[in-house]
C-alpha positions as protocol buffer text, in pm:
chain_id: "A"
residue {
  index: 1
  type: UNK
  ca { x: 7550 y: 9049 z: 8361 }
}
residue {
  index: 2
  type: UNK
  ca { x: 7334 y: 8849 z: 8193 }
}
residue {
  index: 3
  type: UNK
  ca { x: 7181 y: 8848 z: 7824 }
}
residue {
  index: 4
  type: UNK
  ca { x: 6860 y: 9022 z: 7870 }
}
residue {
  index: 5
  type: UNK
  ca { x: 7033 y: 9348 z: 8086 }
}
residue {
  index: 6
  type: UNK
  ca { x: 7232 y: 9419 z: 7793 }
}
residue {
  index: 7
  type: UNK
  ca { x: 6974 y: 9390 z: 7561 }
}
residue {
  index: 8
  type: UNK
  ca { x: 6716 y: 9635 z: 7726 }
}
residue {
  index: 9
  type: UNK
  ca { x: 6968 y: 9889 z: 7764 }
}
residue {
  index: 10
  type: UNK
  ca { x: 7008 y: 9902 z: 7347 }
}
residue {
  index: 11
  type: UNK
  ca { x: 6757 y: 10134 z: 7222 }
}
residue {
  index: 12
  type: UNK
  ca { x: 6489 y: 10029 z: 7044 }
}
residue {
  index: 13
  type: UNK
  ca { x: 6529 y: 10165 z: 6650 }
}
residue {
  index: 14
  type: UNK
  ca { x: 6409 y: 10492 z: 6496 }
}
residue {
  index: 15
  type: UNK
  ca { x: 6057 y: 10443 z: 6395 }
}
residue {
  index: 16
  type: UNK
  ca { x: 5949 y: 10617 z: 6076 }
}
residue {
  index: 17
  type: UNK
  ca { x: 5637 y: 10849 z: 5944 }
}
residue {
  index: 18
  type: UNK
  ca { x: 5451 y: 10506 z: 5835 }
}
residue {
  index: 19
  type: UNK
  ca { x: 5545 y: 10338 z: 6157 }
}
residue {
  index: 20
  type: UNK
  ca { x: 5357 y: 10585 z: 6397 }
}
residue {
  index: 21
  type: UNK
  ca { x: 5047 y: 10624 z: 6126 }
}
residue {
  index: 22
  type: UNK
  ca { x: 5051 y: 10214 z: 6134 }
}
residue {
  index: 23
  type: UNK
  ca { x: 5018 y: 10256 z: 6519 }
}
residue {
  index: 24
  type: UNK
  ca { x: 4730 y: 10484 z: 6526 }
}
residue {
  index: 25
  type: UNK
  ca { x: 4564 y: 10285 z: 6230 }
}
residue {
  index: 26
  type: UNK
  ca { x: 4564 y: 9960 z: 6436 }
}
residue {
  index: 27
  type: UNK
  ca { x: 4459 y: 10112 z: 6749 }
}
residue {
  index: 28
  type: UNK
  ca { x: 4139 y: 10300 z: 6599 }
}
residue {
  index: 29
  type: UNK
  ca { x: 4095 y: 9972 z: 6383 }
}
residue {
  index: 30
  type: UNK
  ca { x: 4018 y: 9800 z: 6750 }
}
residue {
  index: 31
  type: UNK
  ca { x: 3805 y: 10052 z: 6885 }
}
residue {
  index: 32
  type: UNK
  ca { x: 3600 y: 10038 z: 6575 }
}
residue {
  index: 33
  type: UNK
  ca { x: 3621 y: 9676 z: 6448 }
}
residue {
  index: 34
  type: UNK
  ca { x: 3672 y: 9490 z: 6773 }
}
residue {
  index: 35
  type: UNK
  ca { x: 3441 y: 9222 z: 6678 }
}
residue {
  index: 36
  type: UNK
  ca { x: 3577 y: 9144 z: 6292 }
}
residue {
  index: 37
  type: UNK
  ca { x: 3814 y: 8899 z: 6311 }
}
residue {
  index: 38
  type: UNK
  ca { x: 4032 y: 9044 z: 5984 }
}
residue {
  index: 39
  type: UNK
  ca { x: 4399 y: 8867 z: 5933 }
}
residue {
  index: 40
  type: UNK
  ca { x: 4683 y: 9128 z: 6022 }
}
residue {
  index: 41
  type: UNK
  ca { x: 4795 y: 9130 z: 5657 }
}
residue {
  index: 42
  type: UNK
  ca { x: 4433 y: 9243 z: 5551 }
}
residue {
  index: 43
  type: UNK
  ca { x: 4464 y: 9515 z: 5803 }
}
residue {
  index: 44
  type: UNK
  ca { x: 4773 y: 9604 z: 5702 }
}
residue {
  index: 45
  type: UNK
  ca { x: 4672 y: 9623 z: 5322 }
}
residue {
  index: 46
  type: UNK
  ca { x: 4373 y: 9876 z: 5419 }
}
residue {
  index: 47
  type: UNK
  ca { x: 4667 y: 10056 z: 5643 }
}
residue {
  index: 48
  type: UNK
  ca { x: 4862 y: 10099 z: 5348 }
}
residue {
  index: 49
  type: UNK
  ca { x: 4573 y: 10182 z: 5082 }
}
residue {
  index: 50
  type: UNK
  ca { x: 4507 y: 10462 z: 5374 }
}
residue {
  index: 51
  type: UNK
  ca { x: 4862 y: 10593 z: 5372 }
}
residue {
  index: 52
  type: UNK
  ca { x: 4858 y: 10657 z: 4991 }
}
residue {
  index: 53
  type: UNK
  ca { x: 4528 y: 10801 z: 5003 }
}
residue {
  index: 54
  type: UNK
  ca { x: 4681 y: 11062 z: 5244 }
}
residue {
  index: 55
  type: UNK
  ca { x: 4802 y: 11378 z: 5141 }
}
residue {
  index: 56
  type: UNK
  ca { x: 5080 y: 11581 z: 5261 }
}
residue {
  index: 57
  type: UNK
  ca { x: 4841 y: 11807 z: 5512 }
}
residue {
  index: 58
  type: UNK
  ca { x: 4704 y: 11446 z: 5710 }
}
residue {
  index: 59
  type: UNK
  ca { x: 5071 y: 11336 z: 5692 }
}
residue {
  index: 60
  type: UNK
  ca { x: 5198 y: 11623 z: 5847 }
}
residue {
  index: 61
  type: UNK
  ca { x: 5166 y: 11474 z: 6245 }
}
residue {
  index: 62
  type: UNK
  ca { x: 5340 y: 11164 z: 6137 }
}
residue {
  index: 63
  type: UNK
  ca { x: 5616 y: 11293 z: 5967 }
}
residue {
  index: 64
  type: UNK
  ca { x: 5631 y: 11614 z: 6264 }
}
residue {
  index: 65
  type: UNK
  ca { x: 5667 y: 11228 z: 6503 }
}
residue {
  index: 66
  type: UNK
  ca { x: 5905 y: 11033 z: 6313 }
}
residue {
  index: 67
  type: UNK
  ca { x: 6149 y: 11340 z: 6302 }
}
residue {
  index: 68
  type: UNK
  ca { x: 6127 y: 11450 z: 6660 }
}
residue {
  index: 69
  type: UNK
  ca { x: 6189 y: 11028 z: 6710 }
}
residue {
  index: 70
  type: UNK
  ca { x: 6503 y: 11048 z: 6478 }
}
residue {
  index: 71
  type: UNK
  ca { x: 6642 y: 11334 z: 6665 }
}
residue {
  index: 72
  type: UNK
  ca { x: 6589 y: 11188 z: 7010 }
}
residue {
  index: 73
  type: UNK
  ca { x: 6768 y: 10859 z: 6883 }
}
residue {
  index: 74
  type: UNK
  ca { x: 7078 y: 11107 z: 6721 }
}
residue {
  index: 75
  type: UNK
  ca { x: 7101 y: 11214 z: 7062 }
}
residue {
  index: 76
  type: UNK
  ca { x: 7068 y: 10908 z: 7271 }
}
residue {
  index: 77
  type: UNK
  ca { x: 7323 y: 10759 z: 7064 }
}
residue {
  index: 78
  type: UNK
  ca { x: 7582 y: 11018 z: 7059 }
}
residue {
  index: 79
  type: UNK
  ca { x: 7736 y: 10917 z: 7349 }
}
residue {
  index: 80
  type: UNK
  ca { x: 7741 y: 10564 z: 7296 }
}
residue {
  index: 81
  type: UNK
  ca { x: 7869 y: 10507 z: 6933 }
}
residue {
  index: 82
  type: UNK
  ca { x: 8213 y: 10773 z: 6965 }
}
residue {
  index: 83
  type: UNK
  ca { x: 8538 y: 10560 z: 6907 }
}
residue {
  index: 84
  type: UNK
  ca { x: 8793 y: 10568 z: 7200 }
}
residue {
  index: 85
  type: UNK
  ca { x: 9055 y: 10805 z: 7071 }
}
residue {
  index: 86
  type: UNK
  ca { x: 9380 y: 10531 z: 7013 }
}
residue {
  index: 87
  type: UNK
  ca { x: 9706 y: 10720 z: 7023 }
}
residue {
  index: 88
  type: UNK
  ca { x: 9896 y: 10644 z: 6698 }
}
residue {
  index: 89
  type: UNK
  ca { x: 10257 y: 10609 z: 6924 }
}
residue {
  index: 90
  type: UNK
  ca { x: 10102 y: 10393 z: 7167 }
}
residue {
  index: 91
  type: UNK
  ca { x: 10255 y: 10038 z: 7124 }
}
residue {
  index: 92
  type: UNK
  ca { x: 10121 y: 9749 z: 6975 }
}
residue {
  index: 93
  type: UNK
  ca { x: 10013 y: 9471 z: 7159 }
}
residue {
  index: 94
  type: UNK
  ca { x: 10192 y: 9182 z: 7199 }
}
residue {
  index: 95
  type: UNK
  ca { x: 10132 y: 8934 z: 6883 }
}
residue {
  index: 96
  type: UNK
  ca { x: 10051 y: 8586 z: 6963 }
}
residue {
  index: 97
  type: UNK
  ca { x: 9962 y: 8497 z: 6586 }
}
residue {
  index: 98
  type: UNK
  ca { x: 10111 y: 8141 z: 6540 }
}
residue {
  index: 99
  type: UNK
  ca { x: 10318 y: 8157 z: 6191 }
}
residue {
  index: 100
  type: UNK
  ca { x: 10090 y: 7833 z: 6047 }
}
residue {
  index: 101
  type: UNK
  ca { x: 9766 y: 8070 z: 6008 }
}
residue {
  index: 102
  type: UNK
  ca { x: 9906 y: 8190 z: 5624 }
}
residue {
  index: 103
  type: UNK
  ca { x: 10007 y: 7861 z: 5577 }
}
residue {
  index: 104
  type: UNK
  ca { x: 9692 y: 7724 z: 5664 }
}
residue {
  index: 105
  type: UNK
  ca { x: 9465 y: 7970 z: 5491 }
}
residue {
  index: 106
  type: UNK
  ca { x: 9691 y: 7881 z: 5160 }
}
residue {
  index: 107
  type: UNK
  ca { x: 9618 y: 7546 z: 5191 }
}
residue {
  index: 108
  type: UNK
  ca { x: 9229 y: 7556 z: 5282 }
}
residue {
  index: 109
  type: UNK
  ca { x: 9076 y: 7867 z: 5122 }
}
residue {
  index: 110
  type: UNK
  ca { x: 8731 y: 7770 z: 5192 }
}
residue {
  index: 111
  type: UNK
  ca { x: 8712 y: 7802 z: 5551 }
}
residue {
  index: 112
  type: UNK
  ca { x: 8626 y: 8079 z: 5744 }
}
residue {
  index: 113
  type: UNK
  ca { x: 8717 y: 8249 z: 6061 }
}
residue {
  index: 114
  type: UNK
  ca { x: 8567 y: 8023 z: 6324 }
}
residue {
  index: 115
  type: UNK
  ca { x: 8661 y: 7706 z: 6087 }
}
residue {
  index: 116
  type: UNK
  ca { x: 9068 y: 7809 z: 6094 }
}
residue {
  index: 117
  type: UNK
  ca { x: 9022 y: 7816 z: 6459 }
}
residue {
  index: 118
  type: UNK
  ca { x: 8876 y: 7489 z: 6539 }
}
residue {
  index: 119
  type: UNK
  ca { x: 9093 y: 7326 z: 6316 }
}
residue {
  index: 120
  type: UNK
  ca { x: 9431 y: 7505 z: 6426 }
}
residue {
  index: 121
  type: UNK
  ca { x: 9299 y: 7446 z: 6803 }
}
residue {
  index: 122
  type: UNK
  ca { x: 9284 y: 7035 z: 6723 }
}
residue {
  index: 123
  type: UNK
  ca { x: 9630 y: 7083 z: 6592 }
}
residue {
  index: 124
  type: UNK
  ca { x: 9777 y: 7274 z: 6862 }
}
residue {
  index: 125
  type: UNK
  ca { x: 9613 y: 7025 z: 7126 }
}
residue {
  index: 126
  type: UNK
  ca { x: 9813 y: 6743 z: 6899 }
}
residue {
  index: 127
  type: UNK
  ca { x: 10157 y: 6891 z: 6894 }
}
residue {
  index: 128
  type: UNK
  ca { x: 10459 y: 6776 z: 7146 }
}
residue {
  index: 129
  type: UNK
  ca { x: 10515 y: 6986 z: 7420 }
}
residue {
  index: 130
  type: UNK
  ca { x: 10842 y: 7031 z: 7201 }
}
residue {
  index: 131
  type: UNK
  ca { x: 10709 y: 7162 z: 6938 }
}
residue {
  index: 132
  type: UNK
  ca { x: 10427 y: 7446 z: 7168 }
}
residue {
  index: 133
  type: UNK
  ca { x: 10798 y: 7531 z: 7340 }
}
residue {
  index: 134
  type: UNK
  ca { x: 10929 y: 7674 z: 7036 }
}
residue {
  index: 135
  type: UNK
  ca { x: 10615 y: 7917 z: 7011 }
}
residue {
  index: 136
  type: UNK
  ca { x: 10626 y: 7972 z: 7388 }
}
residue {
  index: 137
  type: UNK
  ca { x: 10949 y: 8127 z: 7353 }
}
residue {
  index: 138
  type: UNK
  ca { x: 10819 y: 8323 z: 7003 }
}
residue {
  index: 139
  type: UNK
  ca { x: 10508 y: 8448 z: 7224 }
}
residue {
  index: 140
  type: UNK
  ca { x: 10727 y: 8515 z: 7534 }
}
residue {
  index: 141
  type: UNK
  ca { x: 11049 y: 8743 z: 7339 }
}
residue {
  index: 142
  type: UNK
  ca { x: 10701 y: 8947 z: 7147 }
}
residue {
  index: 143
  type: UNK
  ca { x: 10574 y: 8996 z: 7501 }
}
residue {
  index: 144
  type: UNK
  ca { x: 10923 y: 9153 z: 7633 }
}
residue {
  index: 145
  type: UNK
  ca { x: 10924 y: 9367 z: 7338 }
}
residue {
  index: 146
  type: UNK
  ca { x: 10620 y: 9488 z: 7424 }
}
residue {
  index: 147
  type: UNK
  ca { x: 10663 y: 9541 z: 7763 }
}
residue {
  index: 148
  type: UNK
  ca { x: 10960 y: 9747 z: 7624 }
}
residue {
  index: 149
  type: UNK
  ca { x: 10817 y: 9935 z: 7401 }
}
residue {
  index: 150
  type: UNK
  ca { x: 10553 y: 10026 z: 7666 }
}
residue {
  index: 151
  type: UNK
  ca { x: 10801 y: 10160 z: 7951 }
}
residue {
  index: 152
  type: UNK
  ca { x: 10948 y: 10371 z: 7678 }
}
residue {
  index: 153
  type: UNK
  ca { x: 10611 y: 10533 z: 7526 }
}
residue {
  index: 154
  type: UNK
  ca { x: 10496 y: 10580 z: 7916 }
}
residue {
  index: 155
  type: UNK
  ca { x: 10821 y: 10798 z: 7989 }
}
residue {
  index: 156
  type: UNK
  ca { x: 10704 y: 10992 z: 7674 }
}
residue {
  index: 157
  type: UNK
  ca { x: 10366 y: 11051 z: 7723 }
}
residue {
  index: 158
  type: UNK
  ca { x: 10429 y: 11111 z: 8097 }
}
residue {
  index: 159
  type: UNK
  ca { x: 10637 y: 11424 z: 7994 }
}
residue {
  index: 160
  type: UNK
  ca { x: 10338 y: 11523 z: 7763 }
}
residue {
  index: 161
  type: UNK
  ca { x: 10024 y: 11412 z: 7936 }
}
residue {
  index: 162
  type: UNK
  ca { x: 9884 y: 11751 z: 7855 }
}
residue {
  index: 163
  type: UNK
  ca { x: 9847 y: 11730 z: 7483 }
}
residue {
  index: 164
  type: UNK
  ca { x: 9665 y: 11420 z: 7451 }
}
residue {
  index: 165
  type: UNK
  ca { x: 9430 y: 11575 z: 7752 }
}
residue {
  index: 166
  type: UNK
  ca { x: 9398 y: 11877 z: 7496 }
}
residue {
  index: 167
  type: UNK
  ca { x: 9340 y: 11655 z: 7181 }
}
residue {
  index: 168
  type: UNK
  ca { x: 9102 y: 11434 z: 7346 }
}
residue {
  index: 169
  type: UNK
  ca { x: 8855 y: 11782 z: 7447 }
}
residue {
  index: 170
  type: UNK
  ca { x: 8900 y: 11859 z: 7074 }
}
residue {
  index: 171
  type: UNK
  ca { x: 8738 y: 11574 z: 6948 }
}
């Protein structure tokens, strides 16, 4: 899928009172003014001079648009911003966190995030494959435990698919 898919299926942001006023004002500005070659920023100034000037009775389409565009955007996004629902007995994944990341954040406590990683990665790429074998066999007893641990909670929630179909409808 590429970058520009995803991005025109986001929804474009809630636009306020003064948004949809600004709108109008620079359309009418261009039917009346279509020769006058004012900057944007002037037009906006006037714009906003012309919003203050306003009062409540000529506001009243604007605001009646920006809350009819706030409550289509509640609604669009309802669907799209709900959490999964996690169950709380479900196991935890298997943990692959090498036991140098404390060690390392200890000793450099200016780096961030995507800093630890590089710098771990160069290290990991310099180790014997004597050294990787003793995480290998860390990363490979955390994955049978896991794989444990998720036979057993499938046999549970097998018995009691049910109630987490019930709990789900209740959220």
């Amino acid at each position: 899928m590429s970058s520009t898919s995803r991005i025109s299926r986001k929804p474009k942001g809630v636009r306020n009172n003064f948004a949809f006023f600004v709108h109008d004002y620079f359309e009418q500005h261009r039917k009346e003014h279509s020769g006058d070659k004012l900057s944007q920023q002037e037009i906006i100034r006037k714009c906003g001079e012309a919003w203050k000037s306003m009062d409540e009775q000529q506001k009243k389409p604007y605001n009646e648009l920006g809350a009819a565009d706030r409550s289509e955007m509640a609604s669009t996004l309802d669907g799209q911003r709900r959490k999964k629902w996690k169950d709380p007995n479900a196991p935890e994944t298997s943990q692959l966190v090498p036991l140098e990341i404390p060690k390392f954040k200890q000793e450099n406590p200016g780096l961030d995030a995507v800093e630890i990683s590089n710098q771990l990665g160069k290290r990991w790429k310099e180790k014997s494959a004597s050294d990787k074998q003793v995480y290998r066999v860390l990363a490979d007893r955390d994955k049978a435990r896991y794989n444990r641990e998720l036979e057993v909670y499938k046999q549970r929630s097998s018995v009691s698919a049910p109630d987490v179909v019930n709990q789900e409808k209740e959220d």
